[in-house]
PDB file of C-alpha atoms in Angstrom:
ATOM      1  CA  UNK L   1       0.000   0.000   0.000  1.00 87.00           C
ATOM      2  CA  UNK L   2       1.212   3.277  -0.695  1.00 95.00           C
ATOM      3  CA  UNK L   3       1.546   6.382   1.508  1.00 97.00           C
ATOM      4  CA  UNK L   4       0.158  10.147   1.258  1.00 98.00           C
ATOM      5  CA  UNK L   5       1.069  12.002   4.406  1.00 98.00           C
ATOM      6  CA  UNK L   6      -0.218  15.351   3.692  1.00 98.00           C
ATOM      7  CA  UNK L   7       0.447  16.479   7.358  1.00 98.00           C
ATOM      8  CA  UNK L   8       2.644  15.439  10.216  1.00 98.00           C
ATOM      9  CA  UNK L   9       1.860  15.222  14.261  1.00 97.00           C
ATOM     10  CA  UNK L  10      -0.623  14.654  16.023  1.00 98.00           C
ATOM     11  CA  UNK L  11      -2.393  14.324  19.508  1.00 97.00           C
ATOM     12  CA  UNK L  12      -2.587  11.782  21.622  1.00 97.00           C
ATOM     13  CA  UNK L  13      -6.384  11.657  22.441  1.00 97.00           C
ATOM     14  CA  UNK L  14      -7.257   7.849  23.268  1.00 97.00           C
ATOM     15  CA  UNK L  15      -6.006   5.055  25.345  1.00 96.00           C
ATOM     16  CA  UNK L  16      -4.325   3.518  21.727  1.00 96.00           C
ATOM     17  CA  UNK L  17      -2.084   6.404  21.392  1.00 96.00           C
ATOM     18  CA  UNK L  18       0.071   5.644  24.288  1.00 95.00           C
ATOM     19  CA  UNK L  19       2.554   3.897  22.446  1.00 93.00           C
ATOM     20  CA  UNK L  20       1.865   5.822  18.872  1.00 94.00           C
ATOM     21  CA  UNK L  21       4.487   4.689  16.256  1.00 91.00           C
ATOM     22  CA  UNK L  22       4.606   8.381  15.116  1.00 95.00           C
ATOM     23  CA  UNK L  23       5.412   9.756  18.416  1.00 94.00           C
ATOM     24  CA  UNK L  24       8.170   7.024  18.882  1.00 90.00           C
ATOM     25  CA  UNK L  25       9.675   7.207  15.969  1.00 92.00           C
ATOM     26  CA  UNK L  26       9.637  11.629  15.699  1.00 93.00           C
ATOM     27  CA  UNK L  27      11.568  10.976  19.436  1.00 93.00           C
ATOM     28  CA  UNK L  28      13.924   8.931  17.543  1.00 91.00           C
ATOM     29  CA  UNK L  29      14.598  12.146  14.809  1.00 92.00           C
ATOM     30  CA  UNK L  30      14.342  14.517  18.080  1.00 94.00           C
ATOM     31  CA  UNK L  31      11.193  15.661  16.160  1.00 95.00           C
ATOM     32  CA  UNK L  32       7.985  17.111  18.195  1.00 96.00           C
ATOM     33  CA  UNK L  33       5.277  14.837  17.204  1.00 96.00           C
ATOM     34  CA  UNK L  34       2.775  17.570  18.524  1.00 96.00           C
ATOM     35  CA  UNK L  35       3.767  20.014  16.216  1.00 97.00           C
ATOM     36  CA  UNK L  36       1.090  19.506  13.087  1.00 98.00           C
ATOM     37  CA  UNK L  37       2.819  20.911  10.099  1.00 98.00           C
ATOM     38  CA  UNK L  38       1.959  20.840   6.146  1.00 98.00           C
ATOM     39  CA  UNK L  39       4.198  18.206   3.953  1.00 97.00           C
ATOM     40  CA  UNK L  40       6.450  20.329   2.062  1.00 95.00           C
ATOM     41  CA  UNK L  41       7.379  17.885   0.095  1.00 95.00           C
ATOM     42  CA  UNK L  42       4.175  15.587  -0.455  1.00 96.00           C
ATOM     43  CA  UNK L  43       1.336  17.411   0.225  1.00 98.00           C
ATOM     44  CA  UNK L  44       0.308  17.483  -3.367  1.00 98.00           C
ATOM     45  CA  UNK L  45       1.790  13.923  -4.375  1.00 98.00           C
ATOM     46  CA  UNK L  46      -1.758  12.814  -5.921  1.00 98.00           C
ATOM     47  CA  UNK L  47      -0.851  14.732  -8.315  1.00 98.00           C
ATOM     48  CA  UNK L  48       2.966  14.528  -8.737  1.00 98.00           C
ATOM     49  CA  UNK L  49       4.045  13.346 -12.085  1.00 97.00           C
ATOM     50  CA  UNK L  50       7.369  12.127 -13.041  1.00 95.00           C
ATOM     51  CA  UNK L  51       9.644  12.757 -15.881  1.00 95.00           C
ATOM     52  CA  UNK L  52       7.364  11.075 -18.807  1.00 96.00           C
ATOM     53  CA  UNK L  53       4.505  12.760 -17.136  1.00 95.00           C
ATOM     54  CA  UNK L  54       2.470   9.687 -15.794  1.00 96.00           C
ATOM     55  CA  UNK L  55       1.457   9.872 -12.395  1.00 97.00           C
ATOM     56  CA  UNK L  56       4.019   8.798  -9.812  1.00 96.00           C
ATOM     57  CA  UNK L  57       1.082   7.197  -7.800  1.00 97.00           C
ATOM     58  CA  UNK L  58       0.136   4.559 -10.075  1.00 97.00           C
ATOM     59  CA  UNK L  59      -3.666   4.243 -11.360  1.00 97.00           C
ATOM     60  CA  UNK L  60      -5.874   1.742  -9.129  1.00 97.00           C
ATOM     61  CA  UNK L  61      -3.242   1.545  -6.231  1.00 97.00           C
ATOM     62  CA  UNK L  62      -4.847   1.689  -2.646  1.00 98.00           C
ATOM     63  CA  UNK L  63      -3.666   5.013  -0.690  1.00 98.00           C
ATOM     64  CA  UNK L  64      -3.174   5.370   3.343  1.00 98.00           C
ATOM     65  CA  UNK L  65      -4.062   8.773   3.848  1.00 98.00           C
ATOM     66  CA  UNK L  66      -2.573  10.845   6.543  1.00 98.00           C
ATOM     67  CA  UNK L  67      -1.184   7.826   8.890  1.00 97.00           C
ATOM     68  CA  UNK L  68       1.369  10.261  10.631  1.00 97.00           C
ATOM     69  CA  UNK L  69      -1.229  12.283  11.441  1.00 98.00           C
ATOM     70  CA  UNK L  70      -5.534  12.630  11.813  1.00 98.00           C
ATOM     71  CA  UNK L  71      -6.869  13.650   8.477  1.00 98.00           C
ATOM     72  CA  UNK L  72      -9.571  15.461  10.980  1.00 98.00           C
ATOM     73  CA  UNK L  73      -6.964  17.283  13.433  1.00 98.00           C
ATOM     74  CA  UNK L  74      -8.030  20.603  14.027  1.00 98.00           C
ATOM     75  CA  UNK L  75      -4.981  22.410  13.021  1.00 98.00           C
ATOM     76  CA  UNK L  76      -5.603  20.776   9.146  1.00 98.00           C
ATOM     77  CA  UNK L  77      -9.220  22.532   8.939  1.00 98.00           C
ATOM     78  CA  UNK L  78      -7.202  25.191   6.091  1.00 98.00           C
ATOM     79  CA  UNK L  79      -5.545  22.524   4.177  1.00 98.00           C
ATOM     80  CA  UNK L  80      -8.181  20.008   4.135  1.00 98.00           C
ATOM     81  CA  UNK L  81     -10.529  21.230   1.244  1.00 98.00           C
ATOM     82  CA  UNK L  82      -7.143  21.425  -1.272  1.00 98.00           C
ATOM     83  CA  UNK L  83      -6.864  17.507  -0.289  1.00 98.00           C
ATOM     84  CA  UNK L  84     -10.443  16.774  -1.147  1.00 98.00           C
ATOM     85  CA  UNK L  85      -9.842  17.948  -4.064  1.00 98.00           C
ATOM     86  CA  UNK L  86      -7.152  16.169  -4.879  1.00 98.00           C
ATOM     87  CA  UNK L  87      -8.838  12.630  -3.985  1.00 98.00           C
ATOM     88  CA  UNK L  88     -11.736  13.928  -6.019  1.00 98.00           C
ATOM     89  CA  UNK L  89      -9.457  14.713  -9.235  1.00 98.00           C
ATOM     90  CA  UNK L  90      -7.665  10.909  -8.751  1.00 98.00           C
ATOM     91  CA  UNK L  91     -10.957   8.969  -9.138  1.00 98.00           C
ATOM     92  CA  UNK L  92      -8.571   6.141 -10.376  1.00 98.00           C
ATOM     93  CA  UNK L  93      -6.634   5.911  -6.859  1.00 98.00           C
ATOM     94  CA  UNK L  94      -8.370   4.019  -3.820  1.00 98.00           C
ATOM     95  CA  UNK L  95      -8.021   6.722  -0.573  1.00 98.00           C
ATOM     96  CA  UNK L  96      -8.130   5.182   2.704  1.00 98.00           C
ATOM     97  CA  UNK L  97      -8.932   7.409   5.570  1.00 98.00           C
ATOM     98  CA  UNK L  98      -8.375   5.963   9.267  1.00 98.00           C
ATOM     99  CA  UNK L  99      -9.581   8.633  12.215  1.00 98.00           C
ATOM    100  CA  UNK L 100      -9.725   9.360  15.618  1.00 98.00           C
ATOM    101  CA  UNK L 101     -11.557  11.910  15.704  1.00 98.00           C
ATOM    102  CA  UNK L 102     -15.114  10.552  13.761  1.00 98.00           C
ATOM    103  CA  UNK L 103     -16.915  13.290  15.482  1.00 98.00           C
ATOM    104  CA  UNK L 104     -15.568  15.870  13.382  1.00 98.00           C
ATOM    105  CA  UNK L 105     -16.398  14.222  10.108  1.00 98.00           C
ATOM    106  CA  UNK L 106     -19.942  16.302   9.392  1.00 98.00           C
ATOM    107  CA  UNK L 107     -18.119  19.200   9.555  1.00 98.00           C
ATOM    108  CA  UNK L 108     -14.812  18.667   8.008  1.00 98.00           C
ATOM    109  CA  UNK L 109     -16.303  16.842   4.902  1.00 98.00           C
ATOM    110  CA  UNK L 110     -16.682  18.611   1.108  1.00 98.00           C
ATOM    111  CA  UNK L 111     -19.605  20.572  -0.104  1.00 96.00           C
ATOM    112  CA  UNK L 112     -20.231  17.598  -2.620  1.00 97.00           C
ATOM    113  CA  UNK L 113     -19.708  14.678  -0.538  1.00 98.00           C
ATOM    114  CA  UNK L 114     -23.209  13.522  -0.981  1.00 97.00           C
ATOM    115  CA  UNK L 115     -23.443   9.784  -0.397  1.00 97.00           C
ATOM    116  CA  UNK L 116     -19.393   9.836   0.228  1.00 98.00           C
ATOM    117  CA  UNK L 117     -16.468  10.118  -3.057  1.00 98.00           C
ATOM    118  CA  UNK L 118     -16.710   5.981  -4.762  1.00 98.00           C
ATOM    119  CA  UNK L 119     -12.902   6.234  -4.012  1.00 98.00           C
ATOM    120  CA  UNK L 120     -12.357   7.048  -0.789  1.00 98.00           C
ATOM    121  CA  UNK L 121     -12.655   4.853   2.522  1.00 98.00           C
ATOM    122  CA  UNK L 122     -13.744   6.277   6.255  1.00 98.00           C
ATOM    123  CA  UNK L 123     -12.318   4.230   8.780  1.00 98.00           C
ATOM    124  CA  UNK L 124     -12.075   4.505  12.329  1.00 98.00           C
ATOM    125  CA  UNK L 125     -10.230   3.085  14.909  1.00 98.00           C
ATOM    126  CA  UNK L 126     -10.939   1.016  17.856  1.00 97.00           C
ATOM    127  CA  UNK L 127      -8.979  -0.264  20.226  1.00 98.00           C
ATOM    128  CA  UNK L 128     -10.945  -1.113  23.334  1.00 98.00           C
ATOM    129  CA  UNK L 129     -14.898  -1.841  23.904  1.00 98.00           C
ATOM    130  CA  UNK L 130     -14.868   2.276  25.161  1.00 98.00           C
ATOM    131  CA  UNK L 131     -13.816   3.716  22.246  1.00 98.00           C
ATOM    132  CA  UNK L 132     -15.630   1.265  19.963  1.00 98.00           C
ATOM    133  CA  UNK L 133     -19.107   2.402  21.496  1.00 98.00           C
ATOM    134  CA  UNK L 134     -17.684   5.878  21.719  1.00 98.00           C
ATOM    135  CA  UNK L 135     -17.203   6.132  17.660  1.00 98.00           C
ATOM    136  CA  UNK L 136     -18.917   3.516  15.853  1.00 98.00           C
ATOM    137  CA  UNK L 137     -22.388   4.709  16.499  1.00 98.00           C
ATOM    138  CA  UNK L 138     -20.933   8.093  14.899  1.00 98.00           C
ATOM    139  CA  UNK L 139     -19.677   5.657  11.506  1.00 98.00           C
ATOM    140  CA  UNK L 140     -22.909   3.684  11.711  1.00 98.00           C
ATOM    141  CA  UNK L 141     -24.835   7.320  10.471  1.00 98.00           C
ATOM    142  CA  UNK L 142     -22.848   9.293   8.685  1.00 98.00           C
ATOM    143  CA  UNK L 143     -22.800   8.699   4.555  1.00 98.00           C
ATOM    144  CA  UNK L 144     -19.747   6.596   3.074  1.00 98.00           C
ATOM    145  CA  UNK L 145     -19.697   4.396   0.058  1.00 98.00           C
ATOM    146  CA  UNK L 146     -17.088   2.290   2.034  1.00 98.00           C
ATOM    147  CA  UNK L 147     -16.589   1.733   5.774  1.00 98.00           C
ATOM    148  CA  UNK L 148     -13.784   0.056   7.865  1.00 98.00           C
ATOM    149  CA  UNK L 149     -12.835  -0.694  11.470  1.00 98.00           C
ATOM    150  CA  UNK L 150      -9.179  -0.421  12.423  1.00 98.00           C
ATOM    151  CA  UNK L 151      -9.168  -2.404  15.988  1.00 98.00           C
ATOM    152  CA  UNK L 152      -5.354  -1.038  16.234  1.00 97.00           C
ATOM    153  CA  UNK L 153      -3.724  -1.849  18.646  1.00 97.00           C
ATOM    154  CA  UNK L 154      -6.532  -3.919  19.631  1.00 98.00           C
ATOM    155  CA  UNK L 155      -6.074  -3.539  23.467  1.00 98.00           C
ATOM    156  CA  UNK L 156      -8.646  -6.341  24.972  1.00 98.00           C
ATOM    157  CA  UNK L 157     -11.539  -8.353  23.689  1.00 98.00           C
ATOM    158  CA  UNK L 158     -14.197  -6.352  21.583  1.00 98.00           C
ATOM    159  CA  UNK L 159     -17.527  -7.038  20.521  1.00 98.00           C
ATOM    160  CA  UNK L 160     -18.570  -5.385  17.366  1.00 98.00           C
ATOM    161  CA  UNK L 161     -21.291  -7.442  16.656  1.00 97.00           C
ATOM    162  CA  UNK L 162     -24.446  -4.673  17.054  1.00 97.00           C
ATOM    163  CA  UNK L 163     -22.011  -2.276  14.552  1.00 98.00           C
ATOM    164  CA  UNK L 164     -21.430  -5.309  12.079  1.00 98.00           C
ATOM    165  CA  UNK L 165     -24.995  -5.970  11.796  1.00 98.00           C
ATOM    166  CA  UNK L 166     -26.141  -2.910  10.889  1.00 98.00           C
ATOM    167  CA  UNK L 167     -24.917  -4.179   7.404  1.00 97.00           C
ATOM    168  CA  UNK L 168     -22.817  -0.587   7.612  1.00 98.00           C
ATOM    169  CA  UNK L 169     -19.749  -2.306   7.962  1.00 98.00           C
ATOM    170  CA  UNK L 170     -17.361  -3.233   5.227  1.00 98.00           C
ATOM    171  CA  UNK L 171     -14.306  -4.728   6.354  1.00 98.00           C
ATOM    172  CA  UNK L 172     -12.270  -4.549  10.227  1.00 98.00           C
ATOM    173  CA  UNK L 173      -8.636  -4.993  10.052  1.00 98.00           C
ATOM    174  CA  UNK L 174      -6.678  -5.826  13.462  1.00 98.00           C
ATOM    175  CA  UNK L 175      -3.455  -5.507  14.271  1.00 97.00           C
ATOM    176  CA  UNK L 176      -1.192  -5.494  17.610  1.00 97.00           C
ATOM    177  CA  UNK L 177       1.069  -2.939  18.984  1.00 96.00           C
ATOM    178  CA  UNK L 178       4.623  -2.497  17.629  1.00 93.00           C
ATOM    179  CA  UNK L 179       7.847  -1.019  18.923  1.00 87.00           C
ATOM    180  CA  UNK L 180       9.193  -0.057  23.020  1.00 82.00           C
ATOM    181  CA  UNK L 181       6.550  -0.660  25.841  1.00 90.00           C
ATOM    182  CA  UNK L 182       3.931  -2.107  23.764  1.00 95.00           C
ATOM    183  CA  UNK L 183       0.947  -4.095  25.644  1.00 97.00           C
ATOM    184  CA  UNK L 184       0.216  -7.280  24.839  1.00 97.00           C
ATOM    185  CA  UNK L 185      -1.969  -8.639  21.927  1.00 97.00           C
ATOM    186  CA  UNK L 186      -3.789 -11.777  22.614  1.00 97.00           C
ATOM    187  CA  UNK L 187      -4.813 -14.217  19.545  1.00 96.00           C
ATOM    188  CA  UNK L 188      -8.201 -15.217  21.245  1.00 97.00           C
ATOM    189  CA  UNK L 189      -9.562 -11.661  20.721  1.00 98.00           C
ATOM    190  CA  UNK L 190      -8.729 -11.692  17.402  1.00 97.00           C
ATOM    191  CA  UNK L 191     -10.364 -14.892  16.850  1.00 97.00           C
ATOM    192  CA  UNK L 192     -13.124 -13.738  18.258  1.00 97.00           C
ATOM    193  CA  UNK L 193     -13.400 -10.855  15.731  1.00 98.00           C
ATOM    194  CA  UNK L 194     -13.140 -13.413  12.937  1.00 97.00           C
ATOM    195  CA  UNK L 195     -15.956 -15.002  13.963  1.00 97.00           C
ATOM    196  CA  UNK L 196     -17.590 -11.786  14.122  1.00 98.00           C
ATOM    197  CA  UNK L 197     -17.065 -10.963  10.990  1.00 98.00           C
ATOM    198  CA  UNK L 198     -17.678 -13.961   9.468  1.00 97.00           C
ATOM    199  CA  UNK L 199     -21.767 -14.363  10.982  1.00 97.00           C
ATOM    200  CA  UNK L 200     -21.796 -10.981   9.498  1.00 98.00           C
ATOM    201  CA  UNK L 201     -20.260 -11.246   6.390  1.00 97.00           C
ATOM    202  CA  UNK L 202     -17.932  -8.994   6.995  1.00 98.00           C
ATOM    203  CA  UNK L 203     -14.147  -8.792   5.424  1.00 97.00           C
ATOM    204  CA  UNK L 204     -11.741  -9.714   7.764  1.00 97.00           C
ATOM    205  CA  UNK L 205      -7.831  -8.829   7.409  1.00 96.00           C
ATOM    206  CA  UNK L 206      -4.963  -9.410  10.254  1.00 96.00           C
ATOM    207  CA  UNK L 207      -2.444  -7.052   9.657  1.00 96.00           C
ATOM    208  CA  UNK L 208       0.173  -7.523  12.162  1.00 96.00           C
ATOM    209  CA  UNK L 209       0.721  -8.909  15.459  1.00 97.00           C
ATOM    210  CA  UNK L 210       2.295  -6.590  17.588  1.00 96.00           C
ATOM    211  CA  UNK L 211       5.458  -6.648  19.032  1.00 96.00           C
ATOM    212  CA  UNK L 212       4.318  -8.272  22.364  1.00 97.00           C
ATOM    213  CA  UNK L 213       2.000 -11.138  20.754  1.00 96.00           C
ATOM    214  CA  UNK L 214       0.195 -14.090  23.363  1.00 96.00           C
ATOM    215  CA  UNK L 215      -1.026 -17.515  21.530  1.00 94.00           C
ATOM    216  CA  UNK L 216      -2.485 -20.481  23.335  1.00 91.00           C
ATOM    217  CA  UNK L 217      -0.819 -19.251  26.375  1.00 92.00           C
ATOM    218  CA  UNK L 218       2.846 -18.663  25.174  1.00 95.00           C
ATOM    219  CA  UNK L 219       4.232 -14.906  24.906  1.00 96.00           C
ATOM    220  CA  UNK L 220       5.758 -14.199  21.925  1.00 94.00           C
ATOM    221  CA  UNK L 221       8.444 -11.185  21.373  1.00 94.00           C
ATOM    222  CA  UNK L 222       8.162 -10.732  17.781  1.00 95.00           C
ATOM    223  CA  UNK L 223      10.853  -8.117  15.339  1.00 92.00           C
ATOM    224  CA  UNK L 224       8.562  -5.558  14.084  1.00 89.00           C
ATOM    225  CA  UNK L 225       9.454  -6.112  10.885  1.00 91.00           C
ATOM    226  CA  UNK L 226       8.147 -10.063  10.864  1.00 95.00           C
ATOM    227  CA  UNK L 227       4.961  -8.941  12.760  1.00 94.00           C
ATOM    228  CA  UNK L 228       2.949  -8.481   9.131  1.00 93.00           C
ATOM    229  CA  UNK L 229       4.372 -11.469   7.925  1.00 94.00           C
ATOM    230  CA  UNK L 230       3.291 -14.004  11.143  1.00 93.00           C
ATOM    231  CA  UNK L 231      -0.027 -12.237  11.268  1.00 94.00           C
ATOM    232  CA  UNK L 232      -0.724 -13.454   7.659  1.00 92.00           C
ATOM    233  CA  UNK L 233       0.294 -17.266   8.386  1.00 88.00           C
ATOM    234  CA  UNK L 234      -2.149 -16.973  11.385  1.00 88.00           C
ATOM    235  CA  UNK L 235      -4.843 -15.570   9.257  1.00 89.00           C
ATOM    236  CA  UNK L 236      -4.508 -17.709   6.761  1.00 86.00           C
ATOM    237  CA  UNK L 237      -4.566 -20.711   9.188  1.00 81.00           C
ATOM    238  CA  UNK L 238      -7.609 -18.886  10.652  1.00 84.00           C
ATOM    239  CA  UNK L 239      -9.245 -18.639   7.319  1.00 80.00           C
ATOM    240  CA  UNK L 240      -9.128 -22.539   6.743  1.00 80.00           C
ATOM    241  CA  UNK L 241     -10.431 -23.362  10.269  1.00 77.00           C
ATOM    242  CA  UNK L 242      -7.375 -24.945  11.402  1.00 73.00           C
ATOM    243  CA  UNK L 243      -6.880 -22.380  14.750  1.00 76.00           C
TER     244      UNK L 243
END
């Protein structure tokens, strides 16, 4: 999947954000990760071309939009509508949007969002029962042509199951924590999310494990870098009924 980061920084405003990757890794640069400022360099890369003049974001790729940031931070409220814009002029490129703040969709949306852009994906993230009944009544209502859950870092057991059968629902994709201090990510609640999903008919996709993983009562310490990789033999294993 690509990236399109068109801000940086952020605020920690949920249990989930203890450990944010962006915050760990701007203390790494000696970077303030509270400091929202405008890409200089990317802000516009929707519509960056390259020397033969194609598009250097290739037609029908999937985007992750603002993921070092909140695409609905209050500080972006001037740079926003140039964005929109930009997702509506690349009706060839998939956009997905993953928030925080859900509350502040109705008024940070375009004039002519309508039923919600074909190409663009609202997706909110949950990582505790709290927060999930905190923001999915908010996604449940408001108009989207697509609609994810991101139960990242998925912090305890959840039950989505009144959200997933409202038929709103399109996909949830869970992943653990990563990186220094993260909390523990136990299989059996993401199990029990499959099984959500699947007396829903809902997509279901394991991204990663986290960094501090627990299956059938063994702790696992797992290199960040082979946490995507694991999580897909487990889904896969998952997906044939063999865990």
């Amino acid at each position: 999947m690509n990236m399109w980061n068109p801000w940086h920084g952020c605020h920690k405003c949920s249990p989930g954000c203890k450990n944010c990757y962006v915050f760990y890794l701007d203390s790494m640069r000696s970077k303030n990760a509270d400091i929202i400022t405008k890409s200089k360099t990317s802000f516009d890369l929707p519509l960056k071309k390259d020397k033969s003049g194609a598009y250097k974001l290739l037609s029908k790729s999937e985007i992750a939009t603002c993921f070092t940031s909140d695409f609905f931070i209050e500080e972006a409220d001037a740079w926003r509508g140039e964005a929109w814009e930009m997702m509506k002029a690349r009706q060839d490129l998939k956009f997905l949007i993953c928030t925080k703040r859900i509350e502040r969709f109705e008024s940070c949306k375009p004039y002519d969002w309508d039923e919600g852009y074909e190409n663009v994906i609202i997706a909110v993230t949950c990582e505790n029962q709290q927060k999930a009944d905190e923001r999915l009544p908010i996604l449940i209502q408001i108009n989207a042509c697509r609609k994810y859950i991101l139960a990242s870092p998925l912090l305890e057991d959840i039950d989505f199951s009144v959200y997933l059968q409202s038929g709103e629902i399109d996909r949830i994709s869970v992943g653990g924590e990563s990186y220094k201090g993260a909390r523990e990510c136990r299989f059996e609640w993401v199990k029990h999310i499959k099984q959500q999903c699947d007396e829903c008919n809902v997509k279901f996709d394991y991204h990663q494990t986290g960094s501090n993983f627990v299956m059938n009562g063994r702790r696992y310490h797992i290199n960040h870098h082979d946490e995507y990789k694991q999580a897909k033999k487990a889904e896969k294993l998952l997906k044939s009924g063999c865990l």
